[in-house]
Backbone as a ProteinNet text record, in pm:
[ID]
protein_1_A
[PRIMARY]
MKLKKLFVYLFYLMMFFILIIFLLDFYVGLKTRSNIYYNYEDLPPTSIGIVLGTSKYVKSGGINEFYKYRIEGAIDLYWLDKVKYLLLSGDNAQLNYNEPITMRRDLLKAGIPSSDIVLDYAGFRTLDSIIRANKVFDADNFTIITQKFHCERALFIAQYQGIKAQCFAVPSPRRMKLVRVREFFARISVMIDLYILKREPKFLGPVIPIITPPLSTNKVN
[TERTIARY]
5091.7	5055.3	4957.2	4990	4970.4	5099.7	5166.2	5273.2	5205.7	5192.3	5054.9	5006.6	4860	4770.3	4804.3	4931.4	4979	5044.8	5048	5181.2	5018.3	4916.8	4831.3	4743.8	4730.1	4654.4	4717.2	4844.4	4963.5	4986.1	4937.3	4908.6	4808.2	4667.1	4567.2	4546.1	4636.6	4654.2	4689.2	4844.6	4871.4	4807.2	4784.5	4689.4	4615	4554.6	4412.5	4458.6	4611	4619.5	4703.4	4721.8	4764.5	4596.8	4524.4	4400.6	4311.5	4372.6	4341.5	4384.3	4550.3	4632.2	4566.1	4576.5	4504.8	4368.1	4285.6	4168.8	4136.6	4227.8	4290	4357.3	4489.4	4495.1	4401	4295.5	4224.5	4074.2	4073.8	4038.8	4078.2	4154.4	4198.1	4175.4	4258.1	4296.7	4157.6	4035.1	3847.9	3794.9	3812.3	3757.3	3839.7	4000.3	4068.6	4062.9	3982.8	4033.7	3964.9	3853.3	3770.6	3851	3925.8	4006	4074	4137.7	4277.9	4277	4397.7	4406.7	4447.1	4498.6	4628.7	4665.9	4519.7	4542.6	4564.2	4641.8	4641.2	4482.6	4456.4	4265.2	4199.1	4252.1	4131.5	4131	4243.8	4262.3	4212.1	4123.5	4077	4147.6	4092.2	4298.1	4254.6	4357.3	4339	4439.6	4473.8	4517.7	4683.2	4644.6	4818.1	4790	4951.1	4968.9	5103.8	5064.5	5177	5228.2	5380.6	5458.2	5509.2	5489.7	5518.1	5691.7	5774.1	5944	5976.4	6068.7	6173.3	6340.5	6397.9	6570.3	6605.2	6634.1	6697.6	6767.6	6830.9	6924.2	6928.3	6979.9	6906.3	7107.7	7131	7234.5	7348	7325.9	7414.7	7477.1	7416.4	7472.3	7366.2	7290.1	7154.9	7006.3	6962.6	6850.5	6755.9	6682.5	6547.4	6430.6	6427.2	6290.5	6167.9	6136	6002.5	6026.6	6121.4	6185.7	6149.4	6239	6195.2	6069.4	6005.3	5827.6	5802.4	5792.1	5682.2	5797.5	5880.9	5932.8	5869.8	5902.9	5860.1	5694.4	5570.5	5434.8	5461.1	5511.1	5481.4	5517.3	5618	5655.8	5565.7	5465.9	5416.9	5275.1	5203.4	5085.7	5109.9	5202.4	5247.7	5235.3	5333.9	5281.8	5157.7	5126.9	4930.5	4798.6	4888	4763.2	4661.3	4769	4626.1	4641.4	4762.8	4790.2	4877.4	4857.8	4922.2	5066	5022.2	5147.7	5194.3	5322.9	5408	5430	5376.2	5424.3	5451.6	5606.7	5749	5752.4	5701.5	5710.5	5805	5865.6	5954.8	6039	6107.7	6230.5	6287.7	6313.4	6484.5	6566.9	6546.9	6567.3	6742.6	6797.3	6977	6999	7151.9	7186.8	7233.7	7257.6	7348.6	7186.7	7056.6	7004.9	6842	6833.3	6720.3	6597.6	6498.1	6435.9	6376.3	6300.9	6240.2	6332.9	6408.7	6544	6604.6	6602.3	6687.5	6515.7	6406	6361.5	6293.7	6340	6323.2	6389.5	6526.8	6581.6	6610.6	6570	6498.1	6396.4	6257.3	6174.8	6218.7	6308.3	6387	6455.3	6466.2	6616.5	6451.6	6336.9	6312.1	6210.8	6241.1	6194.1	6080.5	6008	5927.1	5961.2	5870.5	5907.6	5912.6	6028.2	6031.9	5908.5	5873.1	5661.5	5599.1	5623.1	5503.7	5532.6	5687.1	5659	5702.1	5623.4	5643.5	5693.2	5797	5814.5	5780.2	5771.2	5755.7	5848.7	5920	6038.8	6013	5921.8	5800.3	5803.2	5727.9	5679.3	5809.7	5791.4	5837.6	5780.5	5650.5	5578.6	5471.6	5403.5	5265.9	5188.6	5166.4	5051.6	5122	5198.6	5262.1	5211.1	5241.8	5226.1	5135	5009.9	4862.5	4799.1	4826.6	4803.1	4846.6	4927	4966.7	4944.4	4989.7	4908.7	4733.6	4700.7	4570.8	4568.1	4581.7	4638.5	4731.8	4892.1	4986.2	4905.4	4866.7	4913.9	4777.5	4700	4521.9	4511.5	4507.9	4496.2	4377.5	4257	4158.5	4128.1	4178.1	4149.9	4308.3	4341	4492.8	4520.2	4624.2	4628.4	4742.1	4754.5	4905.1	4938.4	5068.5	5161.4	5250.8	5197.4	5288.8	5250.8	5333.6	5297.5	5121.5	5119.1	4946.2	4919.9	5023.3	5019.9	5041.8	5114.2	5158.5	4968.6	4962.6	4823.8	4705.9	4738.1	4657	4610.4	4700.4	4766	4693.3	4787.2	4802.8	4648.2	4523.9	4434.5	4338.4	4358.1	4298.8	4260	4443	4415.1	4399.5	4380.1	4337	4186.2	4125.3	3983.5	3928.5	4001.9	3974.6	3992	4099	4093.9	3920.8	3923.6	3782.6	3850.9	3918.7	4026.7	3987.6	3986.4	3910.2	4017	4087.4	4237.8	4209.4	4202.9	4251.9	4397.3	4455.2	4564.7	4605.2	4731.1	4766.7	4906.5	4903.7	4904.4	5074.9	5210.1	5265.4	5326.9	5365.8	5458.4	5533.1	5584.4	5596.3	5762.2	5895.8	5950.1	5911.9	5934.3	5902.4	5922.3	6079.8	6123.9	6034.2	5890.4	5811.1	5789.3	5821.3	5797.4	5822.3	5987.3	5963.5	5838.6	5894.4	5797.5	5684.6	5625.7	5469	5410.6	5503.9	5511.7	5488.2	5629.8	5633.1	5499.8	5450.7	5345.2	5193.1	5214.1	5112.1	5117.1	5249.2	5278.6	5273.7	5284.3	5246.5	5156.1	4975.8	4858.7	4836.8	4885.4	4840.7	4954.8	4995.3	5078.2	4935.2	4861.6	4810.3	4669.4	4677.2	4546.7	4508.9	4638.1	4682.5	4664.9	4757.4	4768.2	4644.5	4525.8	4471	4341.4	4306.1	4227.7	4235.8	4318.8	4347.4	4424.3	4605.5	4686	4646.4	4507.9	4490.4	4631.4	4706.9	4827.7	4832.3	4901.1	4906.7	5024.6	5025.7	5202.8	5322.5	5444.1	5556.8	5530.5	5536.4	5516	5383.6	5345.4	5232.8	5308.5	5232.1	5284.3	5171.2	5219.9	5135.7	5056.4	4915.6	4890	4985.1	4996.9	5041.2	4984.9	4879.2	4826.7	4852.8	4867.6	4909.2	4810.5	4853	4798.1	4761.9	4650.9	4554.9	4465.2	4535.2	4450.2	4411.5	4317.4	4185.7	4282.8	4213.1	4261.4	4335.6	4276.6	4265.5	4408	4488.5	4631	4643	4783.2	4846.3	4939	5016.4	5096	5178.5	5295.2	5340.3	5412.8	5424.1	5457.9	5573.4
10992.4	10991.6	11021.5	11174.2	11268.1	11230.1	11177.4	11188.5	11040.2	10972.7	10804.4	10857.3	10871.1	10963.8	11100.6	11118.9	11263.4	11100.9	11054.6	10952.6	10831.1	10809.2	10793.7	10857.8	10987.6	11037.1	11079.2	11098.1	11141.7	11032.6	10880.3	10807.4	10755.9	10762.1	10787.7	10957.9	10988.3	11153.6	11103.7	11003.2	10949.3	10873.6	10724.4	10697.3	10729.9	10844.1	10904.2	10980.1	11041.2	11139.1	11016.6	10848.2	10782.3	10672	10700.7	10681.4	10794	10933.6	11032	10973.2	10945.6	10952.1	10829.2	10750.7	10575.4	10686.8	10686.1	10701.4	10806.9	10912.5	11007	10920.4	10831.9	10789.8	10705.6	10645.4	10578.2	10605.3	10723.6	10829.9	10871.2	10942.8	10997.5	10900.2	10719.6	10635.5	10522	10583.5	10574.7	10639.3	10784.7	10906.8	10845.6	10829.9	10829.4	10732.1	10589.3	10448.4	10443.2	10523.5	10492.1	10542.9	10585	10686.5	10645.7	10545.5	10509.5	10410.7	10327	10210.9	10193.9	10077.3	9974.1	9860.8	9884.4	9788.1	9919.4	9907.2	10035.1	9989.5	9876.4	9824.5	9913.8	9881	9949.6	10167.4	10202.4	10299.8	10391.7	10538	10601.9	10685.6	10729.5	10822.3	10960.5	11045.2	11133.3	11220.7	11365.1	11404	11423.5	11475.8	11458	11422.6	11392.3	11266.9	11345	11324.2	11408.1	11295.8	11332.4	11266.9	11329.5	11311.1	11350.5	11270.2	11421.4	11338.2	11297.9	11232.6	11168	11154.2	11142.5	11185.9	11048.7	11038.3	10913.4	10747.9	10824.4	10786.6	10772.8	10669.1	10701.9	10681.4	10699.2	10730.6	10661.8	10523.2	10428.1	10400.9	10509.2	10545.8	10448.1	10336.9	10241.6	10332.9	10333.7	10383	10374.2	10468.6	10453.4	10428.4	10329	10256.3	10297.5	10362.8	10507.4	10573	10613.5	10648.2	10549.9	10508.1	10405.7	10342.6	10296.1	10250.8	10359.6	10531.7	10617.1	10632	10618.3	10624.1	10580.2	10454.3	10286.2	10322.7	10397.3	10395.1	10523.8	10600.4	10691.1	10681.7	10639.5	10540.8	10475.5	10407	10302.7	10338.6	10469.2	10527.5	10612.1	10698.6	10758.5	10679.2	10602.8	10498.5	10402.6	10384.8	10322.9	10359.4	10541.1	10647.8	10653.1	10639.1	10698.8	10828.3	10901.9	11006.6	11013.5	11224.4	11265.3	11341.6	11411.9	11482.1	11454.5	11426.8	11446.5	11466.8	11610.3	11723.9	11646.2	11704.2	11629	11705.7	11661.2	11858.3	11790.2	11896.8	11863.9	11959.3	11892.2	12021.4	12073.6	12156.4	12195.8	12301.7	12341.5	12370	12408.4	12312.8	12335.6	12342.9	12375.3	12336.7	12195.1	12134	11957.8	11915	11944.6	11913	11872.1	11833.4	11905.2	11802.3	11703.9	11629.2	11635	11761.7	11716.9	11766.6	11739	11766.1	11650.4	11603.3	11442.3	11362.6	11344.4	11260.9	11281.9	11431.4	11474.3	11360.2	11367.9	11288.1	11163.8	11056.1	10946.9	10888.5	11008.8	11025.5	11011.2	11099.4	11140.9	10986.7	10957.1	10824.1	10729.6	10723.9	10639.7	10677.2	10771.2	10811.5	10898.9	10920.7	11045.8	11170.6	11261.4	11365.6	11496	11611	11674.5	11814.4	11729.9	11851.1	11831.4	11664.3	11659.1	11620.5	11707.7	11686.8	11844.5	11861.4	11990.8	11982.6	12063.8	12055.6	12185.8	12088.3	12185.3	12246.9	12326.9	12278	12351	12380.1	12418.1	12321.5	12175.3	12111	12066.2	12155.4	12157.3	12037.7	11993.4	11934.5	11860.7	11795.2	11686	11850.3	11907.4	11993.5	12096.7	12135.8	12258.8	12202.7	12056.7	11974	11976.3	11957.6	11911.2	12038.5	12138.3	12265.1	12352.7	12392.3	12403.7	12394.7	12200.1	12185.6	12177.7	12275.9	12315.5	12451.6	12554.6	12678	12731.2	12652.1	12716.6	12660.6	12515.3	12462.7	12433.7	12509.2	12471.7	12318.5	12228	12133.9	12118.7	12068.8	12061.8	11834.2	11761.4	11643.7	11578.6	11506.1	11479.9	11321.7	11265.6	11143.3	11122.3	11142.2	11136.7	10971.6	10989.7	10905.5	10887	10762.9	10762.3	10657.6	10562.2	10473.4	10529	10343.2	10366	10500.5	10448.4	10557.7	10691.7	10728.2	10872.8	10931.8	10835.5	10819.4	10888.2	10866.8	10891	11032.1	10995.4	11201.7	11258.2	11280.8	11335.7	11293.6	11280.6	11295	11341	11334.4	11396.8	11558.4	11611.2	11677.8	11795.1	11694.9	11730.1	11747.9	11691.2	11626.4	11775	11833.1	11911.7	12056.1	12074.1	12221.1	12182.7	12074	12013.8	12049.4	11941.5	11935.5	11816.4	11751.1	11654.1	11587.5	11466.8	11391.8	11241.6	11137.3	10997.2	10950.8	10817.9	10798.3	10643.5	10708.2	10518	10506.4	10350	10344.6	10244.4	10329.1	10176.6	10148.9	10027.8	9925.1	9959	9948.9	10015.2	9929.4	10001.3	9872.6	9790.3	9609.9	9573	9619.5	9683.2	9756.5	9908.3	9869.8	9999.6	10008.8	10025.2	10068.5	10126.3	10182.7	10336.1	10431.2	10433	10505.7	10553.9	10365	10401.8	10492.2	10455.4	10514	10683.9	10725.1	10886	10924.3	10862.8	10918.2	10933.9	10864.5	10892	11053.3	11079.1	11186.6	11355.2	11238.2	11303.8	11365.5	11245.6	11290.6	11424.4	11451.7	11461.5	11619	11633.9	11735.1	11829.6	11754.3	11844.3	11848.3	11791.1	11820	11964.8	11939.6	12122.2	12231.2	12157.3	12233.9	12299.4	12219.7	12173.3	12291.2	12262.9	12342.3	12361	12411.3	12480.2	12611.6	12596.1	12713.3	12791	12638.9	12711.1	12730	12685.9	12676.6	12656.9	12799.6	12777.9	12745.9	12699.6	12679.3	12813	12746.4	12860.2	12947.2	12931.3	13018.8	12941.4	13074.3	13045.4	13090.8	13226.8	13286.4	13278.9	13297.1	13295	13211	13188.3	13080.9	13048.9	12911.4	12868.9	12733.6	12719.1	12603.3	12542.1	12397	12283.2	12253.4	12301.2	12282.6	12127.1	12056.1	11957.4	11893.7	11788.8	11792.5	11658	11634.5	11506.9	11418.9	11312.2	11188	11106.9	11051.2	10984.5	11013.2	10947.5	10949.6	10882.3	10862.6	10715.8	10717.4	10710	10671	10510.7	10512.9	10334.7	10341.8	10214.2	10183.6	10057.6
12214.8	12169.5	12022.8	12076.8	11926.8	11868	11881.1	11761.1	11608.1	11734	11684.4	11613.8	11668.7	11580.1	11436	11477.9	11362.3	11228.4	11305.3	11171.1	11125.8	11166.4	11160.2	11064.1	11078.5	10983.5	10840.6	10893.6	10713.4	10638	10729.7	10616.2	10556.8	10649.2	10536	10438.1	10466.2	10411.7	10261.4	10296.3	10207.8	10119.7	10143.1	10076.6	10019.3	10051	9970.3	9855.4	9883.8	9754.9	9621.8	9716.6	9601.4	9538.2	9559.5	9525.8	9410.9	9438	9357.3	9227.5	9233.9	9083.8	9013.4	9120.2	9035.7	8928	9023.4	9020.7	8868	8840.9	8775.8	8628.7	8666.1	8565.4	8528.4	8575.1	8514	8420.6	8437.4	8417.3	8269.9	8281.2	8160.3	8035.9	8168.8	7979.4	7942.6	8025.1	7985.7	7907.5	7913.2	7873.8	7677.4	7636.1	7517.3	7474.6	7526.4	7405.3	7342.4	7314.6	7200.5	7063.8	7077.5	7013.1	6984.1	7045.3	6974.7	6914	6833.6	6664.6	6717.9	6669.6	6718.4	6542.2	6517.5	6405.2	6217.2	6206.5	6004.6	5933.6	6022.4	5860	5959.7	6104.8	6156.2	6124.1	6132.1	6111.5	6047.8	6050.1	5989.5	5880.7	5780.9	5750.6	5772	5788.6	5823	5743	5698.1	5629.9	5698.2	5813.6	5937.7	5970.9	5985.1	6146.9	6230.1	6300.5	6439.7	6462.9	6459.3	6540.1	6680.5	6819.6	6922.1	6987.9	6923.4	6943.2	7094.2	7034.9	7186	7128.1	7213.1	7182.7	7085.9	7015.6	6897.2	7042.8	7088	7154.9	7314.7	7349.4	7516.9	7586	7749.4	7727.8	7714.8	7687.6	7661.5	7501.9	7447.2	7287	7203.9	7251.3	7216.5	7168.4	7022.9	6975.6	7045	7121.3	7232.8	7116.5	7180.7	7126.9	7091.1	7194.1	7188.3	7071.7	7031.5	6913.5	6769.5	6817.6	6650.1	6631.4	6703.2	6695.6	6678	6713.6	6636.2	6496.8	6467.6	6375.6	6232.5	6267.5	6251.3	6169.8	6283.3	6251.4	6156.9	6155.9	6110.4	5903.4	5894.9	5775.6	5743.9	5804.3	5779.1	5755.1	5781.7	5823.7	5668.9	5684.7	5540.4	5405.2	5391.8	5282.9	5283.6	5381.8	5375	5324	5304.3	5282.2	5458.9	5526.4	5635.4	5677	5604.5	5673.3	5536.7	5475.5	5384.2	5379.3	5517.8	5603.7	5756.4	5736.3	5885.5	5954.3	6081.9	6130.2	6218.1	6257.8	6354.9	6456	6556.2	6685.8	6775	6792.4	6949.4	7004	7020.1	7142.6	7039.2	7020	6987.4	7073.9	7168	7285.9	7322.7	7273.2	7280.7	7122	7081.9	6983.7	6877.9	7038.1	6989.9	6978.4	7024.2	7009.8	6956.4	6858.1	6747.6	6734.1	6834.9	6767.1	6650.1	6602.8	6488.3	6294.2	6370.7	6247.2	6181.4	6343.6	6352.5	6289.4	6346.6	6242	6122.4	6037.6	5911.1	5860.9	5891.3	5835	5783.1	5907.4	5918.4	5777.4	5819.7	5720.9	5553.5	5584	5398.2	5395.4	5471.9	5369.5	5369.5	5469.3	5378.9	5338.9	5198.4	5145.8	5125.6	5195.3	5210.7	5175.7	5069.7	4996.2	5153.4	5141.3	5231.4	5195.4	5107.6	5095.9	5083.3	5227.6	5272.9	5435.2	5450.5	5596.5	5658.3	5805.7	5832.9	5947.3	5980.1	6164	6224.8	6340.9	6436.3	6593.8	6509.6	6690.7	6822.1	6814.4	7004.3	7038.6	6965.2	7105	7177.6	7297.3	7402.8	7511.9	7469.4	7592.9	7488.5	7570.7	7454.8	7455.9	7527.2	7545.4	7445.9	7458.5	7275	7170.3	7137.8	7062.3	7013.7	7105.2	7062.5	7045.5	7113.9	7114	7014.1	6995	6858.4	6700.2	6720.5	6658.3	6527.1	6682.1	6635	6567.1	6691.5	6722.1	6582	6538.8	6475.5	6313.9	6313.1	6181	6139	6164.9	6209.5	6174	6251.8	6226.8	6329.9	6279	6373.8	6358.4	6297.4	6287.4	6232.9	6311.1	6268.4	6388.5	6320	6385.5	6500	6633.7	6650.3	6666.3	6659.9	6670.1	6734.5	6854.7	6971.3	7039.1	7207.9	7223.5	7326.4	7355.6	7481.8	7520.6	7584.6	7699.1	7750.5	7609.4	7579.5	7466.1	7333.5	7377	7414.3	7546	7640.3	7686.5	7655.7	7792.6	7654.3	7529.8	7484.2	7393.7	7339.4	7362.3	7447.6	7593.5	7670.4	7702.3	7578.8	7611.8	7478.7	7404.7	7239.3	7283.2	7336.2	7406.7	7451.4	7552.4	7638.9	7569.2	7492	7439	7297	7262.5	7193.4	7033.7	7056.4	6901.5	6876.3	6711.9	6695.5	6657.1	6716.8	6728.8	6746.3	6696.6	6732.3	6720.1	6797.6	6806.8	6747.4	6642.5	6601	6742.7	6835.1	6934.9	6872.5	6850.6	6808.7	6933.3	6931	7039.5	7124.3	7249.2	7320.7	7357.8	7418.8	7452.4	7642.3	7643.5	7728.9	7857.8	7925.5	8035	8049.3	8105.3	8085.1	8178.9	8342.3	8528.2	8549.7	8493.4	8567.4	8409.9	8329.3	8271.3	8298.3	8314.4	8386	8531.3	8580.9	8665.8	8680.6	8572.4	8590.4	8505.4	8429.8	8345.3	8467.3	8558.5	8653.9	8703.6	8726.4	8797.3	8647.5	8527.1	8393.8	8404	8411.1	8377.1	8542	8650	8675.7	8695.4	8632.2	8574.2	8506.9	8351.2	8327.2	8380.5	8449	8474.2	8561.9	8648.3	8676.2	8555.4	8466.2	8347	8313.7	8285.2	8166	8260.1	8392.5	8526.2	8637	8646.5	8723.2	8677.8	8630.4	8592.5	8414.1	8307.9	8170.5	8113.4	8160.9	8051.2	7936.1	7815.4	7725.2	7662.6	7484.9	7477.2	7468.1	7545.2	7541.7	7385	7318.3	7191.1	7164.4	7050.2	6956.7	6852.2	6797	6678.1	6587.1	6468.7	6349.6	6317.1	6249.6	6228.6	5992.9	6043.3	5905.6	5899.6	5825.7	5767.3	5680.8	5740	5644.6	5522.9	5411.5	5308.2	5282.2	5300.3	5272.1	5157.5	5059.3	5005.5	4960.5	4899.7	4932.7	4936.1	5101.9	5077.3	4994.9	4903.1	4818.9	4702.8	4695.3	4647.5	4548.2	4460.2	4398	4436.8	4543.1	4634.4	4524.5	4537.6	4521	4587.8	4646.6	4769.8	4665.4
[MASK]
+++++++++++++++++++++++++++++++++++++++++++++++++++++++++++++++++++++++++++++++++++++++++++++++++++++++++++++++++++++++++++++++++++++++++++++++++++++++++++++++++++++++++++++++++++++++++++++++++++++++++++++++++++++++++++++

């Protein structure tokens, strides 16, 4: 009888935690949705666009669609005068894996001048990328470029830090179920990092401002 009560108790406890996870996930989306844009025409221009890094290739050797859509979105925003500079923030933890350099190569191939590309080699996590953009690169009004689910988490971090930001949501791959499940737990982790651990980026360092001229430009498409 006691064992049965224990199982019932554990079942309700598990259901409670599942409910909390869903509520927190919903809260993050609700709190940030007004700052997410899906169309180029609706997106207000900012001086800086931040591309959140990911691997270019999947394990099978094919192109990672998350990467593909982020790079395409960054290129489009640049040539449409929606951003003046592109800050490429990603992981550089291994000699043979360098997200910012990989992104830079593809942007250069698209004709974007190197003078308008800035690299952040210490964007190990979304939290690092967003906070470093503000504290290291002195950006306080920027456009994040990533998928919608990632937009929500990145903007939530920015809002908590008092950073003015918006996000351009690029397309997502079709198969998103596993990614979406992982995102539930990523949001719980962010809540713990922000509200409990008060976590800072792994590396900060001296301020390196991105010099931003007026938004008006004469780029040739």
